[in-house]
Amino acid sequence: MEVSVMGNSQGNMVRTELAYRNLRFCCVPKNDKLIFSRRNSGVCLVGQGSRWRKAQLRFTLKAVHSQPLVRSDRLSATKRKSSDGVNLFVGLPLDTVSSCNGVNHERAIAAGLKALKLLGVEGVELPLWWGVVEKEARGKYEWSSYLSVAEMVQKAALKLHVSLCFHASKQPKIPLPEWVSKIGESQPSIFYKDRTGQHYKDCLSLAIDDLPVLDGKTPVHVYQEFCESFKSAFMPFMGSTITGISMGLGPDGELRYPSHQGKSKTPGVGEFLCYDENMLRLLKQHAEATGNPLWGLGGPHDVPNHDQSPNVNTFFKDHGGSWESPYGDFFLSWYSSQLISHGDRLLSLASSAFRDTGVNVHGKVPLMHYWYKTRSHASELTAGFYNTINKEGYAAVAEMFMKNSCKMILPGMDLSDHSQNHGSSSPELLLGQIKAACRHYGVEISGQNSSISEAPAGFDQIKKNLLGEKNVVNLFTYQRMGASFFSPDHFPSFTQFVRNLNQPGLDSDDLAEEEAITDSSHMNSEISIQVQTA
């Protein structure tokens, strides 16, 4: 089998060779061909330019005669040992199914799946959007395009992890369901609101989880019906092709408040999202119940603006900040408890819905590592995690995951401290803290990277996190497939990463003994499709 990717680029010719499993991978972006083929040895990259900008990719499948499968017992044992550790998945494009409920670039994705299978990748992750499936009316579901993708994955003999996305996306543009947005026009209180009065309309406020605001139904009830319909439609794939499901918990699917919306290069502290009428109602009730009614009138008044540093105002200051006062403890305890209760409701719902399907249920927790080296950890506080120099904030989160028998997805496993643009950030220390909490409560972690790794350092950091001592990571999903993923700047490094992850103990002398890959079937025609990329 041969898979070709064609595109356009400019620059000088370069050539790189990497060895992997008796496959040859060629990237030629001047008439631009990225070829996956069975050859005698090696991985070859021939390309032009440092990037494919505004490239057009063409995937071409051609039949070739296959050879008998040859295995080395020693290497097979190594492979089995690795497979018992971390399983590798790759995320499919966010718009694999478009907002109009059609499969984008179907034949191109099919070709990409075959390439991933040849590399030894375990499976793929598919974002499944609420705004696509239940677009027009509550209870009116359209699963056909997502079922087609599941069939493609099954045909490629890969596993499938499905992410249920109950939020909107700006890029690619995938809104909330039309009927939900229409309700929001007349009842904007279903959305989060900041202290300036601006609403965040990409997901629903957690304060309405149990309020009948969606055509007489609560959001929890609507999510439950969605999960039940999904289970019914995809039951033939459950436990065989579909091995995992992620429950959307908030913005970008993560368990957090939408506290960070700024675009500055050095992120600020974010903002407490507690100003919609339903959040204020809950805050008022809590203040009155604890004997402090004046504390329930609103959020902290002495916080910096969204994109400012912690020391601009008094709340987050390292010494003498209001976060250490009795009021600060009152507010932060309430704010974080609301988030954990929200996560508990949704993970409990998902665990119950999929208990008898043979799939693992996951939830995603963000890595809010900015300002981690300050005493207040401001970015974590505004996102809803009461984690400071004096307080462990992730034990309660891990305990909630353990209670619901769910696995935790953690992004940012490609991030290192030395690559950060200011000294108060520490993704490594934060990741270590969350890992420790998960180990304590027996919660397994599924890792993700934060972005496409165009430098070897990113892959090295991922391997460090996946293969280190006391590791609790059992699955890693590399985000995500697309033009950049198959570019000559990236794909050879990813190929080497997969090889090192599958066979971490091998050196260059072992390459000649690596197992040959075979597929005795023949493709009976050539398939070609163009993929327009930005």
PDB file of C-alpha atoms in Angstrom, residues 302-511:
ATOM      1  CA  ASP A 302      -9.801  44.071  44.442  1.00  0.00           C
ATOM      2  CA  VAL A 303      -8.738  41.818  41.560  1.00  0.00           C
ATOM      3  CA  PRO A 304      -6.631  42.903  38.555  1.00  0.00           C
ATOM      4  CA  ASN A 305      -8.065  43.120  35.076  1.00  0.00           C
ATOM      5  CA  HIS A 306      -8.200  39.971  33.000  1.00  0.00           C
ATOM      6  CA  ASP A 307      -4.803  40.363  31.290  1.00  0.00           C
ATOM      7  CA  GLN A 308      -2.913  41.960  34.172  1.00  0.00           C
ATOM      8  CA  SER A 309      -0.342  40.371  36.479  1.00  0.00           C
ATOM      9  CA  PRO A 310      -1.232  39.303  40.043  1.00  0.00           C
ATOM     10  CA  ASN A 311       0.431  42.269  41.765  1.00  0.00           C
ATOM     11  CA  VAL A 312      -1.494  44.994  39.906  1.00  0.00           C
ATOM     12  CA  ASN A 313      -4.191  44.896  42.612  1.00  0.00           C
ATOM     13  CA  THR A 314      -4.348  43.505  46.138  1.00  0.00           C
ATOM     14  CA  PHE A 315      -6.319  40.257  45.889  1.00  0.00           C
ATOM     15  CA  PHE A 316      -3.562  38.020  44.430  1.00  0.00           C
ATOM     16  CA  LYS A 317      -0.524  39.737  45.979  1.00  0.00           C
ATOM     17  CA  ASP A 318       2.044  37.314  47.330  1.00  0.00           C
ATOM     18  CA  HIS A 319       2.086  38.934  50.734  1.00  0.00           C
ATOM     19  CA  GLY A 320      -0.979  40.550  52.276  1.00  0.00           C
ATOM     20  CA  GLY A 321      -3.277  39.555  49.428  1.00  0.00           C
ATOM     21  CA  SER A 322      -6.986  39.140  50.068  1.00  0.00           C
ATOM     22  CA  TRP A 323      -6.828  35.521  48.923  1.00  0.00           C
ATOM     23  CA  GLU A 324      -5.331  34.690  52.348  1.00  0.00           C
ATOM     24  CA  SER A 325      -8.046  36.544  54.286  1.00  0.00           C
ATOM     25  CA  PRO A 326     -11.188  34.911  55.763  1.00  0.00           C
ATOM     26  CA  TYR A 327     -13.210  36.446  52.919  1.00  0.00           C
ATOM     27  CA  GLY A 328     -10.772  35.096  50.326  1.00  0.00           C
ATOM     28  CA  ASP A 329     -11.040  31.587  51.774  1.00  0.00           C
ATOM     29  CA  PHE A 330     -14.842  31.870  51.827  1.00  0.00           C
ATOM     30  CA  PHE A 331     -15.104  32.910  48.202  1.00  0.00           C
ATOM     31  CA  LEU A 332     -12.451  30.583  46.771  1.00  0.00           C
ATOM     32  CA  SER A 333     -13.843  27.572  48.641  1.00  0.00           C
ATOM     33  CA  TRP A 334     -17.329  28.266  47.268  1.00  0.00           C
ATOM     34  CA  TYR A 335     -16.116  28.997  43.730  1.00  0.00           C
ATOM     35  CA  SER A 336     -14.064  25.787  43.483  1.00  0.00           C
ATOM     36  CA  SER A 337     -16.725  23.631  45.155  1.00  0.00           C
ATOM     37  CA  GLN A 338     -19.254  24.692  42.515  1.00  0.00           C
ATOM     38  CA  LEU A 339     -16.876  23.524  39.785  1.00  0.00           C
ATOM     39  CA  ILE A 340     -16.169  20.172  41.446  1.00  0.00           C
ATOM     40  CA  SER A 341     -19.906  19.597  42.005  1.00  0.00           C
ATOM     41  CA  HIS A 342     -20.501  20.320  38.316  1.00  0.00           C
ATOM     42  CA  GLY A 343     -17.822  17.808  37.316  1.00  0.00           C
ATOM     43  CA  ASP A 344     -19.302  15.250  39.695  1.00  0.00           C
ATOM     44  CA  ARG A 345     -22.786  15.630  38.170  1.00  0.00           C
ATOM     45  CA  LEU A 346     -21.589  15.191  34.601  1.00  0.00           C
ATOM     46  CA  LEU A 347     -19.083  12.390  35.214  1.00  0.00           C
ATOM     47  CA  SER A 348     -21.669  10.539  37.310  1.00  0.00           C
ATOM     48  CA  LEU A 349     -24.120  10.905  34.436  1.00  0.00           C
ATOM     49  CA  ALA A 350     -21.591   9.584  31.895  1.00  0.00           C
ATOM     50  CA  SER A 351     -20.441   6.706  34.110  1.00  0.00           C
ATOM     51  CA  SER A 352     -24.028   5.611  34.593  1.00  0.00           C
ATOM     52  CA  ALA A 353     -24.916   5.931  30.904  1.00  0.00           C
ATOM     53  CA  PHE A 354     -21.909   3.942  29.639  1.00  0.00           C
ATOM     54  CA  ARG A 355     -21.456   1.495  32.537  1.00  0.00           C
ATOM     55  CA  ASP A 356     -22.544  -1.545  30.529  1.00  0.00           C
ATOM     56  CA  THR A 357     -20.742  -0.735  27.267  1.00  0.00           C
ATOM     57  CA  GLY A 358     -17.159  -1.826  27.989  1.00  0.00           C
ATOM     58  CA  VAL A 359     -15.722   1.666  27.391  1.00  0.00           C
ATOM     59  CA  ASN A 360     -13.702   3.879  29.731  1.00  0.00           C
ATOM     60  CA  VAL A 361     -15.134   7.289  30.678  1.00  0.00           C
ATOM     61  CA  HIS A 362     -12.754  10.252  30.798  1.00  0.00           C
ATOM     62  CA  GLY A 363     -12.913  13.902  31.806  1.00  0.00           C
ATOM     63  CA  LYS A 364     -10.404  16.639  30.974  1.00  0.00           C
ATOM     64  CA  VAL A 365      -8.690  18.864  33.553  1.00  0.00           C
ATOM     65  CA  PRO A 366      -6.718  21.915  32.330  1.00  0.00           C
ATOM     66  CA  LEU A 367      -3.062  22.631  33.077  1.00  0.00           C
ATOM     67  CA  MET A 368      -3.320  26.241  34.321  1.00  0.00           C
ATOM     68  CA  HIS A 369       0.425  26.625  34.824  1.00  0.00           C
ATOM     69  CA  TYR A 370       0.784  30.410  34.499  1.00  0.00           C
ATOM     70  CA  TRP A 371       1.723  32.073  37.797  1.00  0.00           C
ATOM     71  CA  TYR A 372       2.253  28.666  39.422  1.00  0.00           C
ATOM     72  CA  LYS A 373       5.455  29.888  41.113  1.00  0.00           C
ATOM     73  CA  THR A 374       3.641  32.716  42.883  1.00  0.00           C
ATOM     74  CA  ARG A 375       2.087  32.050  46.280  1.00  0.00           C
ATOM     75  CA  SER A 376      -1.506  32.582  45.164  1.00  0.00           C
ATOM     76  CA  HIS A 377      -1.468  30.638  41.841  1.00  0.00           C
ATOM     77  CA  ALA A 378      -3.829  33.236  40.403  1.00  0.00           C
ATOM     78  CA  SER A 379      -4.566  31.527  37.071  1.00  0.00           C
ATOM     79  CA  GLU A 380      -5.683  28.366  38.822  1.00  0.00           C
ATOM     80  CA  LEU A 381      -7.878  30.297  41.252  1.00  0.00           C
ATOM     81  CA  THR A 382      -9.847  32.119  38.554  1.00  0.00           C
ATOM     82  CA  ALA A 383     -10.226  28.856  36.590  1.00  0.00           C
ATOM     83  CA  GLY A 384     -11.813  27.254  39.655  1.00  0.00           C
ATOM     84  CA  PHE A 385      -8.980  25.322  41.318  1.00  0.00           C
ATOM     85  CA  TYR A 386      -8.351  26.404  44.916  1.00  0.00           C
ATOM     86  CA  ASN A 387      -4.667  25.543  44.775  1.00  0.00           C
ATOM     87  CA  THR A 388      -2.199  27.865  46.517  1.00  0.00           C
ATOM     88  CA  ILE A 389       1.097  27.691  48.371  1.00  0.00           C
ATOM     89  CA  ASN A 390      -0.933  26.835  51.484  1.00  0.00           C
ATOM     90  CA  LYS A 391      -3.665  24.599  50.025  1.00  0.00           C
ATOM     91  CA  GLU A 392      -3.686  21.434  47.954  1.00  0.00           C
ATOM     92  CA  GLY A 393      -6.334  22.011  45.299  1.00  0.00           C
ATOM     93  CA  TYR A 394      -6.279  18.833  43.205  1.00  0.00           C
ATOM     94  CA  ALA A 395      -6.900  16.151  45.833  1.00  0.00           C
ATOM     95  CA  ALA A 396     -10.638  16.907  45.793  1.00  0.00           C
ATOM     96  CA  VAL A 397     -10.630  16.803  41.982  1.00  0.00           C
ATOM     97  CA  ALA A 398      -8.837  13.446  41.867  1.00  0.00           C
ATOM     98  CA  GLU A 399     -11.140  12.089  44.569  1.00  0.00           C
ATOM     99  CA  MET A 400     -14.155  13.118  42.485  1.00  0.00           C
ATOM    100  CA  PHE A 401     -12.737  11.268  39.445  1.00  0.00           C
ATOM    101  CA  MET A 402     -12.051   8.206  41.601  1.00  0.00           C
ATOM    102  CA  LYS A 403     -15.591   8.281  42.999  1.00  0.00           C
ATOM    103  CA  ASN A 404     -17.001   8.117  39.451  1.00  0.00           C
ATOM    104  CA  SER A 405     -14.464   5.512  38.203  1.00  0.00           C
ATOM    105  CA  CYS A 406     -13.276   7.943  35.507  1.00  0.00           C
ATOM    106  CA  LYS A 407      -9.886   8.565  33.951  1.00  0.00           C
ATOM    107  CA  MET A 408      -8.413  12.065  33.871  1.00  0.00           C
ATOM    108  CA  ILE A 409      -7.191  13.701  30.649  1.00  0.00           C
ATOM    109  CA  LEU A 410      -4.283  16.102  31.204  1.00  0.00           C
ATOM    110  CA  PRO A 411      -3.002  18.351  28.379  1.00  0.00           C
ATOM    111  CA  GLY A 412       0.375  20.092  28.200  1.00  0.00           C
ATOM    112  CA  MET A 413       2.648  17.047  28.356  1.00  0.00           C
ATOM    113  CA  ASP A 414       4.885  18.647  25.725  1.00  0.00           C
ATOM    114  CA  LEU A 415       5.527  21.740  27.880  1.00  0.00           C
ATOM    115  CA  SER A 416       8.719  22.301  29.835  1.00  0.00           C
ATOM    116  CA  ASP A 417       9.582  25.033  32.328  1.00  0.00           C
ATOM    117  CA  HIS A 418      12.556  26.370  30.364  1.00  0.00           C
ATOM    118  CA  SER A 419      10.406  26.962  27.259  1.00  0.00           C
ATOM    119  CA  GLN A 420       8.051  29.357  29.080  1.00  0.00           C
ATOM    120  CA  ASN A 421       8.209  33.085  28.368  1.00  0.00           C
ATOM    121  CA  HIS A 422       8.147  34.207  31.982  1.00  0.00           C
ATOM    122  CA  GLY A 423       9.612  32.793  35.154  1.00  0.00           C
ATOM    123  CA  SER A 424       6.424  32.422  37.178  1.00  0.00           C
ATOM    124  CA  SER A 425       5.081  29.617  34.990  1.00  0.00           C
ATOM    125  CA  SER A 426       5.797  25.964  35.730  1.00  0.00           C
ATOM    126  CA  PRO A 427       3.909  23.335  33.720  1.00  0.00           C
ATOM    127  CA  GLU A 428       6.267  20.640  34.989  1.00  0.00           C
ATOM    128  CA  LEU A 429       5.654  21.313  38.675  1.00  0.00           C
ATOM    129  CA  LEU A 430       1.890  21.580  38.190  1.00  0.00           C
ATOM    130  CA  LEU A 431       1.754  18.394  36.145  1.00  0.00           C
ATOM    131  CA  GLY A 432       3.754  16.637  38.856  1.00  0.00           C
ATOM    132  CA  GLN A 433       1.336  17.842  41.531  1.00  0.00           C
ATOM    133  CA  ILE A 434      -1.739  16.621  39.650  1.00  0.00           C
ATOM    134  CA  LYS A 435      -0.044  13.286  38.899  1.00  0.00           C
ATOM    135  CA  ALA A 436       0.699  12.848  42.596  1.00  0.00           C
ATOM    136  CA  ALA A 437      -2.954  13.466  43.490  1.00  0.00           C
ATOM    137  CA  CYS A 438      -4.041  10.920  40.874  1.00  0.00           C
ATOM    138  CA  ARG A 439      -1.575   8.326  42.172  1.00  0.00           C
ATOM    139  CA  HIS A 440      -2.905   8.836  45.699  1.00  0.00           C
ATOM    140  CA  TYR A 441      -6.496   8.192  44.625  1.00  0.00           C
ATOM    141  CA  GLY A 442      -5.716   5.535  42.011  1.00  0.00           C
ATOM    142  CA  VAL A 443      -6.885   7.654  39.069  1.00  0.00           C
ATOM    143  CA  GLU A 444      -5.359   6.790  35.691  1.00  0.00           C
ATOM    144  CA  ILE A 445      -4.228   9.673  33.476  1.00  0.00           C
ATOM    145  CA  SER A 446      -4.620  10.043  29.718  1.00  0.00           C
ATOM    146  CA  GLY A 447      -2.159  12.623  28.424  1.00  0.00           C
ATOM    147  CA  GLN A 448      -2.313  15.111  25.578  1.00  0.00           C
ATOM    148  CA  ASN A 449       0.055  17.652  24.045  1.00  0.00           C
ATOM    149  CA  SER A 450      -0.866  21.332  23.908  1.00  0.00           C
ATOM    150  CA  SER A 451      -0.005  21.858  20.238  1.00  0.00           C
ATOM    151  CA  ILE A 452       1.757  20.296  17.255  1.00  0.00           C
ATOM    152  CA  SER A 453       5.415  19.792  18.244  1.00  0.00           C
ATOM    153  CA  GLU A 454       7.644  21.266  15.533  1.00  0.00           C
ATOM    154  CA  ALA A 455      10.832  20.833  17.564  1.00  0.00           C
ATOM    155  CA  PRO A 456      12.327  17.615  18.974  1.00  0.00           C
ATOM    156  CA  ALA A 457      12.244  19.135  22.477  1.00  0.00           C
ATOM    157  CA  GLY A 458       8.459  18.837  22.555  1.00  0.00           C
ATOM    158  CA  PHE A 459       8.605  15.121  21.765  1.00  0.00           C
ATOM    159  CA  ASP A 460      11.402  14.628  24.291  1.00  0.00           C
ATOM    160  CA  GLN A 461       9.252  16.238  26.995  1.00  0.00           C
ATOM    161  CA  ILE A 462       6.296  14.007  26.089  1.00  0.00           C
ATOM    162  CA  LYS A 463       8.471  10.890  26.341  1.00  0.00           C
ATOM    163  CA  LYS A 464       9.781  12.091  29.699  1.00  0.00           C
ATOM    164  CA  ASN A 465       6.224  12.391  30.998  1.00  0.00           C
ATOM    165  CA  LEU A 466       5.064   9.086  29.530  1.00  0.00           C
ATOM    166  CA  LEU A 467       8.000   6.856  30.367  1.00  0.00           C
ATOM    167  CA  GLY A 468       9.169   8.355  33.669  1.00  0.00           C
ATOM    168  CA  GLU A 469       9.163   6.666  37.043  1.00  0.00           C
ATOM    169  CA  LYS A 470       5.966   6.500  39.106  1.00  0.00           C
ATOM    170  CA  ASN A 471       4.014   7.146  35.933  1.00  0.00           C
ATOM    171  CA  VAL A 472       0.221   6.900  35.970  1.00  0.00           C
ATOM    172  CA  VAL A 473      -0.301   7.715  32.267  1.00  0.00           C
ATOM    173  CA  ASN A 474      -1.797   4.773  30.365  1.00  0.00           C
ATOM    174  CA  LEU A 475      -2.883   6.540  27.159  1.00  0.00           C
ATOM    175  CA  PHE A 476      -1.545   9.491  25.184  1.00  0.00           C
ATOM    176  CA  THR A 477      -3.445  11.325  22.434  1.00  0.00           C
ATOM    177  CA  TYR A 478      -1.347  13.424  20.082  1.00  0.00           C
ATOM    178  CA  GLN A 479      -3.263  16.514  18.879  1.00  0.00           C
ATOM    179  CA  ARG A 480      -3.967  16.679  16.045  1.00  0.00           C
ATOM    180  CA  MET A 481      -4.111  15.359  12.443  1.00  0.00           C
ATOM    181  CA  GLY A 482      -4.072  17.964   9.641  1.00  0.00           C
ATOM    182  CA  ALA A 483      -1.779  19.696   7.168  1.00  0.00           C
ATOM    183  CA  SER A 484       0.792  20.608   9.836  1.00  0.00           C
ATOM    184  CA  PHE A 485       0.767  17.053  11.125  1.00  0.00           C
ATOM    185  CA  PHE A 486       1.821  15.649   7.719  1.00  0.00           C
ATOM    186  CA  SER A 487       4.229  18.495   6.903  1.00  0.00           C
ATOM    187  CA  PRO A 488       7.956  17.804   6.282  1.00  0.00           C
ATOM    188  CA  ASP A 489       8.785  19.884   9.357  1.00  0.00           C
ATOM    189  CA  HIS A 490       6.750  17.647  11.622  1.00  0.00           C
ATOM    190  CA  PHE A 491       5.955  14.171  10.360  1.00  0.00           C
ATOM    191  CA  PRO A 492       9.480  12.657  10.459  1.00  0.00           C
ATOM    192  CA  SER A 493       9.814  13.750  14.101  1.00  0.00           C
ATOM    193  CA  PHE A 494       6.443  12.231  14.915  1.00  0.00           C
ATOM    194  CA  THR A 495       7.502   9.008  13.182  1.00  0.00           C
ATOM    195  CA  GLN A 496      10.636   8.822  15.323  1.00  0.00           C
ATOM    196  CA  PHE A 497       8.579   9.588  18.427  1.00  0.00           C
ATOM    197  CA  VAL A 498       6.223   6.680  17.705  1.00  0.00           C
ATOM    198  CA  ARG A 499       9.151   4.331  17.164  1.00  0.00           C
ATOM    199  CA  ASN A 500      10.814   5.381  20.405  1.00  0.00           C
ATOM    200  CA  LEU A 501       7.555   5.071  22.319  1.00  0.00           C
ATOM    201  CA  ASN A 502       6.786   1.612  20.929  1.00  0.00           C
ATOM    202  CA  GLN A 503      10.303   0.277  21.357  1.00  0.00           C
ATOM    203  CA  PRO A 504      12.079   2.475  23.928  1.00  0.00           C
ATOM    204  CA  GLY A 505      14.913  -0.003  24.502  1.00  0.00           C
ATOM    205  CA  LEU A 506      16.070  -0.311  20.891  1.00  0.00           C
ATOM    206  CA  ASP A 507      19.211   1.238  19.444  1.00  0.00           C
ATOM    207  CA  SER A 508      20.320   1.649  15.848  1.00  0.00           C
ATOM    208  CA  ASP A 509      21.740  -1.899  15.675  1.00  0.00           C
ATOM    209  CA  ASP A 510      18.287  -3.315  16.280  1.00  0.00           C
ATOM    210  CA  LEU A 511      16.678  -1.646  13.282  1.00  0.00           C
TER     211      LEU A 511
END
